[in-house]
Amino acid sequence: MSRYYLGVDGGGTNCRVRLADEHLNTLAEVKNGRSNLQIDDGEPAYKAILDGTRDVFAAAGLDYAQTANTFACFGMAGGRMDSARAEFAARAWPFAGVKVYDDIDIAHAGALGGGEGGVIIVGTGSAAMSIVDGVRYQAGGWGFPTGDQMSGAILGRELMRYSVEAEDGLVEASPLTKAVIQQLGGDNQAVMAWAFATALNLRIISEDGSEGCDDALIGRAPAEFGKLMPLFIEYLEQGDPVARKMLDIELGYIDTYANWFKRHGAQVMAVVGGFGQRLFPILQERYGDFVALPKYEPLHGAIILARQNFASN
């Protein structure tokens, strides 16, 4: 009887589904809708994976009934909470077995080929995880603005704040700060309107149907701050002094995680995420062989974990 492995990289923007044979060779891959477990109680994620499963089996030329011989592993955005993962795994699935992980677990498995060591995700968000002598350690990944210290979103927010202060004459201005202000509207009043998303005409509606809420406000999403990172990299490469200040902030955060890895014995720190990989040459100068680029992408990590979890079934 044939055996298959299905991996899911469930992101807040889209959901990627890959089907592999028992030797982990890819048979087909598809992309579907958003799949963050914290959005609408995981319902969009459930639909995206089911639809993606039908699509990927069709793309592979296999009967959908073969899901009964398929072991699945999902790496899900919004999967930091144990309860969210457990509830999602308990849903009605057509597979022979299902394991639900936080998205950093599949990033770890892919980056290290299923082996031990540490991984940091440095993209719009950030998080860290390692496995050392079979023990799993995790830090960060608490989302914007609570955590995500190493992320492009947090650095973008700090760069915006600094640029506003520079316009007020409180701190040193530079070509980068001027470029940030221009990108966000041209002056500090425009930046303030941008940050509060004023032009989007959004409203908060309370549970009782009334407008407004004293305990919440509307502001830009993390990815909007992350869009400042190409500008940051451009001016960093030109030697901009404020870009260097921002880089020192970023490296300070990464140092915290690198030291955390070393304290519990991790021998390597793989760097995953677009922003992190843009910074990789700088990180390699700073940490030497302790840092590494990922061996595989997170989606392949999901396939690796599916086999590791269910190889004996």
Short mmCIF file of C-alpha atoms in Angstrom, two decimals:
data_model
loop_
_atom_site.label_atom_id
_atom_site.label_comp_id
_atom_site.label_asym_id
_atom_site.label_seq_id
_atom_site.Cartn_x
_atom_site.Cartn_y
_atom_site.Cartn_z
CA MET A 1 0.00 0.00 0.00
CA SER A 2 1.33 3.44 -0.92
CA ARG A 3 2.03 5.94 1.84
CA TYR A 4 2.00 9.70 1.42
CA TYR A 5 2.98 12.72 3.47
CA LEU A 6 1.19 16.05 3.32
CA GLY A 7 2.77 19.23 4.62
CA VAL A 8 1.13 22.61 5.23
CA ASP A 9 2.80 25.97 5.67
CA GLY A 10 -0.15 27.95 6.97
CA GLY A 11 0.47 31.68 6.84
CA GLY A 12 -1.70 34.67 7.58
CA THR A 13 -1.73 35.60 3.89
CA ASN A 14 -1.82 32.22 2.17
CA CYS A 15 -1.65 28.51 2.82
CA ARG A 16 0.78 26.27 0.92
CA VAL A 17 0.09 22.55 0.71
CA ARG A 18 2.59 19.97 -0.54
CA LEU A 19 2.09 16.26 -1.15
CA ALA A 20 5.10 13.93 -1.08
CA ASP A 21 5.69 10.21 -1.48
CA GLU A 22 7.20 7.95 1.18
CA HIS A 23 10.71 9.04 0.11
CA LEU A 24 9.74 12.73 0.59
CA ASN A 25 9.79 13.42 -3.15
CA THR A 26 7.32 16.20 -4.00
CA LEU A 27 4.34 15.03 -6.05
CA ALA A 28 2.43 18.31 -6.20
CA GLU A 29 2.10 21.66 -4.45
CA VAL A 30 -0.72 24.23 -4.34
CA LYS A 31 -1.48 27.55 -2.69
CA ASN A 32 -4.75 28.51 -1.04
CA GLY A 33 -6.29 31.14 1.25
CA ARG A 34 -5.24 32.61 4.61
CA SER A 35 -4.67 30.20 7.46
CA ASN A 36 -3.82 31.88 10.76
CA LEU A 37 -5.29 29.91 13.68
CA GLN A 38 -6.19 33.13 15.50
CA ILE A 39 -8.42 34.40 12.67
CA ASP A 40 -12.13 33.55 13.04
CA ASP A 41 -11.44 30.63 15.39
CA GLY A 42 -9.37 28.85 12.72
CA GLU A 43 -12.31 28.39 10.32
CA PRO A 44 -10.59 29.99 7.28
CA ALA A 45 -7.50 27.85 7.98
CA TYR A 46 -9.62 24.68 8.11
CA LYS A 47 -11.27 25.51 4.79
CA ALA A 48 -7.96 26.47 3.17
CA ILE A 49 -6.34 23.16 4.12
CA LEU A 50 -9.30 21.02 3.04
CA ASP A 51 -9.56 22.86 -0.28
CA GLY A 52 -5.80 22.70 -0.70
CA THR A 53 -5.83 18.96 -0.01
CA ARG A 54 -8.38 18.33 -2.76
CA ASP A 55 -6.40 20.53 -5.14
CA VAL A 56 -3.03 18.94 -4.39
CA PHE A 57 -4.32 15.38 -4.83
CA ALA A 58 -5.89 16.38 -8.13
CA ALA A 59 -2.64 18.04 -9.22
CA ALA A 60 -0.73 14.86 -8.35
CA GLY A 61 -3.21 12.73 -10.31
CA LEU A 62 -4.20 10.75 -7.23
CA ASP A 63 -7.63 9.71 -6.02
CA TYR A 64 -8.77 11.79 -3.04
CA ALA A 65 -9.49 8.52 -1.22
CA GLN A 66 -5.72 8.16 -0.83
CA THR A 67 -5.93 10.70 1.99
CA ALA A 68 -6.66 7.65 4.14
CA ASN A 69 -3.05 6.57 3.48
CA THR A 70 -1.65 10.05 4.07
CA PHE A 71 -0.03 11.45 7.19
CA ALA A 72 -0.21 15.21 7.57
CA CYS A 73 1.72 17.87 9.42
CA PHE A 74 0.56 21.48 9.64
CA GLY A 75 2.81 24.39 10.61
CA MET A 76 0.40 27.21 11.41
CA ALA A 77 0.70 30.93 11.89
CA GLY A 78 -1.05 31.80 15.14
CA GLY A 79 -0.12 28.36 16.50
CA ARG A 80 1.85 29.59 19.50
CA MET A 81 -0.96 28.60 21.90
CA ASP A 82 -1.19 24.92 22.86
CA SER A 83 -4.98 25.08 23.05
CA ALA A 84 -5.32 26.47 19.52
CA ARG A 85 -3.19 23.66 18.07
CA ALA A 86 -5.04 20.96 20.02
CA GLU A 87 -8.45 22.24 18.95
CA PHE A 88 -7.36 22.43 15.32
CA ALA A 89 -5.93 18.90 15.35
CA ALA A 90 -9.22 17.61 16.80
CA ARG A 91 -11.26 18.77 13.79
CA ALA A 92 -12.57 16.29 11.24
CA TRP A 93 -9.67 15.49 8.90
CA PRO A 94 -9.55 12.84 6.17
CA PHE A 95 -5.95 11.78 6.93
CA ALA A 96 -4.49 8.69 8.60
CA GLY A 97 -2.82 10.98 11.13
CA VAL A 98 -2.48 14.72 11.80
CA LYS A 99 0.05 16.70 13.82
CA VAL A 100 -0.30 20.49 14.26
CA TYR A 101 2.73 22.64 15.04
CA ASP A 102 3.52 26.30 15.44
CA ASP A 103 4.96 27.64 12.20
CA ILE A 104 8.41 27.95 13.77
CA ASP A 105 8.59 24.15 14.19
CA ILE A 106 8.40 23.53 10.47
CA ALA A 107 10.87 26.37 9.88
CA HIS A 108 13.23 24.62 12.32
CA ALA A 109 12.80 21.21 10.71
CA GLY A 110 13.36 22.61 7.24
CA ALA A 111 16.30 24.82 8.16
CA LEU A 112 18.16 22.02 9.93
CA GLY A 113 16.93 19.10 7.83
CA GLY A 114 15.15 17.61 10.82
CA GLY A 115 18.26 17.80 12.99
CA GLU A 116 19.08 19.61 16.23
CA GLY A 117 20.15 23.21 16.78
CA GLY A 118 18.49 26.61 16.80
CA VAL A 119 16.54 28.68 14.30
CA ILE A 120 15.44 32.29 14.28
CA ILE A 121 12.69 33.64 12.07
CA VAL A 122 13.48 37.22 11.10
CA GLY A 123 10.83 38.50 8.73
CA THR A 124 7.78 40.69 9.24
CA GLY A 125 7.56 38.91 12.61
CA SER A 126 10.21 37.05 14.58
CA ALA A 127 10.61 34.06 16.87
CA ALA A 128 13.21 31.53 18.00
CA MET A 129 13.30 27.83 18.73
CA SER A 130 15.88 25.11 19.28
CA ILE A 131 16.11 21.42 19.97
CA VAL A 132 19.14 20.29 21.98
CA ASP A 133 19.56 16.71 23.21
CA GLY A 134 15.90 16.10 22.40
CA VAL A 135 14.67 19.03 24.51
CA ARG A 136 12.64 21.75 22.76
CA TYR A 137 13.15 25.41 23.68
CA GLN A 138 11.08 28.31 22.35
CA ALA A 139 11.16 32.08 22.84
CA GLY A 140 9.52 35.05 21.17
CA GLY A 141 6.81 34.76 18.58
CA TRP A 142 4.31 36.66 20.72
CA GLY A 143 3.26 38.93 17.89
CA PHE A 144 3.24 42.67 17.23
CA PRO A 145 3.53 44.76 19.34
CA THR A 146 4.00 42.38 22.30
CA GLY A 147 7.07 40.62 20.95
CA ASP A 148 8.67 40.17 17.51
CA GLN A 149 11.77 42.03 18.71
CA MET A 150 13.97 40.95 15.78
CA SER A 151 11.33 41.64 13.15
CA GLY A 152 11.12 44.03 10.25
CA ALA A 153 7.84 45.27 11.71
CA ILE A 154 9.41 46.33 15.02
CA LEU A 155 12.47 47.86 13.36
CA GLY A 156 10.20 49.65 10.89
CA ARG A 157 8.18 51.08 13.77
CA GLU A 158 11.38 52.27 15.49
CA LEU A 159 12.62 53.79 12.23
CA MET A 160 9.33 55.65 11.82
CA ARG A 161 9.52 56.98 15.38
CA TYR A 162 13.12 58.07 14.98
CA SER A 163 12.37 59.80 11.66
CA VAL A 164 9.53 61.76 13.27
CA GLU A 165 11.86 62.84 16.08
CA ALA A 166 14.44 63.89 13.48
CA GLU A 167 11.83 66.04 11.73
CA ASP A 168 11.13 67.70 15.08
CA GLY A 169 14.85 68.44 15.45
CA LEU A 170 15.23 66.23 18.52
CA VAL A 171 17.75 63.78 17.04
CA GLU A 172 20.12 63.55 14.10
CA ALA A 173 18.44 63.53 10.69
CA SER A 174 19.86 61.74 7.66
CA PRO A 175 18.93 60.90 4.06
CA LEU A 176 17.19 57.78 5.42
CA THR A 177 14.96 59.69 7.84
CA LYS A 178 14.05 62.13 5.07
CA ALA A 179 13.19 59.23 2.76
CA VAL A 180 11.02 57.59 5.44
CA ILE A 181 9.03 60.78 5.98
CA GLN A 182 8.52 61.14 2.24
CA GLN A 183 7.37 57.52 1.88
CA LEU A 184 4.85 57.97 4.70
CA GLY A 185 3.30 61.19 3.45
CA GLY A 186 5.81 64.04 3.45
CA ASP A 187 5.62 65.51 6.96
CA ASN A 188 4.95 64.49 10.55
CA GLN A 189 1.24 65.23 10.37
CA ALA A 190 0.94 62.91 7.38
CA VAL A 191 2.95 60.23 9.22
CA MET A 192 0.62 60.47 12.21
CA ALA A 193 -2.42 60.10 9.94
CA TRP A 194 -0.74 57.11 8.25
CA ALA A 195 0.07 55.42 11.56
CA PHE A 196 -3.55 55.70 12.73
CA ALA A 197 -4.78 54.59 9.26
CA THR A 198 -7.00 57.67 9.14
CA ALA A 199 -7.44 57.62 5.38
CA LEU A 200 -8.84 54.08 5.49
CA ASN A 201 -11.98 55.32 7.28
CA LEU A 202 -12.07 52.29 9.57
CA ARG A 203 -14.35 52.09 12.59
CA ILE A 204 -14.35 50.00 15.77
CA ILE A 205 -17.76 48.56 16.63
CA SER A 206 -18.26 47.30 20.19
CA GLU A 207 -20.09 44.10 21.07
CA ASP A 208 -23.25 46.06 21.81
CA GLY A 209 -23.20 47.55 18.31
CA SER A 210 -22.10 51.02 19.40
CA GLU A 211 -19.22 52.73 17.65
CA GLY A 212 -15.89 53.11 19.39
CA CYS A 213 -14.10 51.37 22.23
CA ASP A 214 -12.08 53.00 25.00
CA ASP A 215 -9.76 50.00 25.21
CA ALA A 216 -8.76 49.72 21.54
CA LEU A 217 -7.58 51.84 18.65
CA ILE A 218 -6.95 51.40 14.95
CA GLY A 219 -3.42 51.42 13.60
CA ARG A 220 -1.26 50.02 10.85
CA ALA A 221 -0.64 46.29 10.57
CA PRO A 222 2.87 44.90 11.21
CA ALA A 223 3.47 44.26 7.50
CA GLU A 224 2.97 47.97 6.79
CA PHE A 225 5.89 48.84 9.07
CA GLY A 226 7.87 45.99 7.52
CA LYS A 227 7.58 47.70 4.14
CA LEU A 228 10.16 50.22 5.37
CA MET A 229 12.86 47.52 5.42
CA PRO A 230 13.86 47.77 1.72
CA LEU A 231 14.46 51.48 2.32
CA PHE A 232 16.47 50.68 5.44
CA ILE A 233 18.65 48.14 3.57
CA GLU A 234 19.18 50.55 0.66
CA TYR A 235 20.46 53.32 2.92
CA LEU A 236 22.41 50.92 5.13
CA GLU A 237 24.39 49.85 2.07
CA GLN A 238 25.10 53.54 1.40
CA GLY A 239 26.52 54.00 4.90
CA ASP A 240 23.69 56.15 6.24
CA PRO A 241 24.41 56.97 9.93
CA VAL A 242 20.83 56.46 11.10
CA ALA A 243 20.64 53.16 9.26
CA ARG A 244 23.69 52.12 11.27
CA LYS A 245 21.92 53.15 14.51
CA MET A 246 18.93 51.03 13.50
CA LEU A 247 21.22 48.12 12.64
CA ASP A 248 22.73 48.29 16.13
CA ILE A 249 19.20 48.00 17.59
CA GLU A 250 18.50 44.97 15.39
CA LEU A 251 21.80 43.27 16.20
CA GLY A 252 21.23 43.87 19.90
CA TYR A 253 17.98 41.94 19.72
CA ILE A 254 19.57 39.13 17.71
CA ASP A 255 22.43 38.98 20.24
CA THR A 256 19.86 38.31 22.97
CA TYR A 257 18.58 35.28 21.12
CA ALA A 258 22.04 34.05 20.08
CA ASN A 259 23.15 34.14 23.73
CA TRP A 260 19.96 32.34 24.75
CA PHE A 261 20.72 29.55 22.27
CA LYS A 262 24.30 29.22 23.49
CA ARG A 263 23.23 29.03 27.15
CA HIS A 264 21.31 25.83 26.50
CA GLY A 265 23.92 24.32 24.22
CA ALA A 266 22.74 24.95 20.66
CA GLN A 267 25.64 24.59 18.24
CA VAL A 268 24.09 26.42 15.29
CA MET A 269 21.57 29.21 14.65
CA ALA A 270 19.89 28.98 11.25
CA VAL A 271 18.40 32.22 9.95
CA VAL A 272 15.00 32.03 8.25
CA GLY A 273 12.94 34.89 6.80
CA GLY A 274 13.46 37.47 4.10
CA PHE A 275 14.75 40.23 6.36
CA GLY A 276 17.09 37.88 8.22
CA GLN A 277 18.57 36.55 5.03
CA ARG A 278 19.21 40.08 3.77
CA LEU A 279 21.17 40.61 7.00
CA PHE A 280 22.94 37.24 6.81
CA PRO A 281 26.35 38.54 5.59
CA ILE A 282 26.43 40.91 8.57
CA LEU A 283 25.37 38.12 10.94
CA GLN A 284 28.07 35.84 9.53
CA GLU A 285 30.70 38.50 10.23
CA ARG A 286 29.37 38.81 13.78
CA TYR A 287 28.83 35.14 14.70
CA GLY A 288 30.99 33.15 12.27
CA ASP A 289 30.08 29.49 11.81
CA PHE A 290 27.45 29.70 14.56
CA VAL A 291 24.99 31.05 11.97
CA ALA A 292 23.80 29.19 8.89
CA LEU A 293 21.38 29.55 6.02
CA PRO A 294 18.47 27.07 5.96
CA LYS A 295 18.91 23.71 4.24
CA TYR A 296 15.27 23.58 3.15
CA GLU A 297 12.23 25.82 3.26
CA PRO A 298 9.59 25.48 6.03
CA LEU A 299 7.13 23.62 3.79
CA HIS A 300 9.63 20.80 3.34
CA GLY A 301 10.13 20.94 7.09
CA ALA A 302 6.44 20.06 7.48
CA ILE A 303 6.98 17.01 5.28
CA ILE A 304 10.02 15.99 7.35
CA LEU A 305 8.01 16.28 10.58
CA ALA A 306 5.13 14.28 9.10
CA ARG A 307 7.50 11.39 8.46
CA GLN A 308 9.24 11.76 11.84
CA ASN A 309 5.90 11.63 13.65
CA PHE A 310 4.29 8.80 11.74
CA ALA A 311 7.10 6.65 10.33
CA SER A 312 6.22 3.81 12.69
CA ASN A 313 2.46 3.84 11.90
#
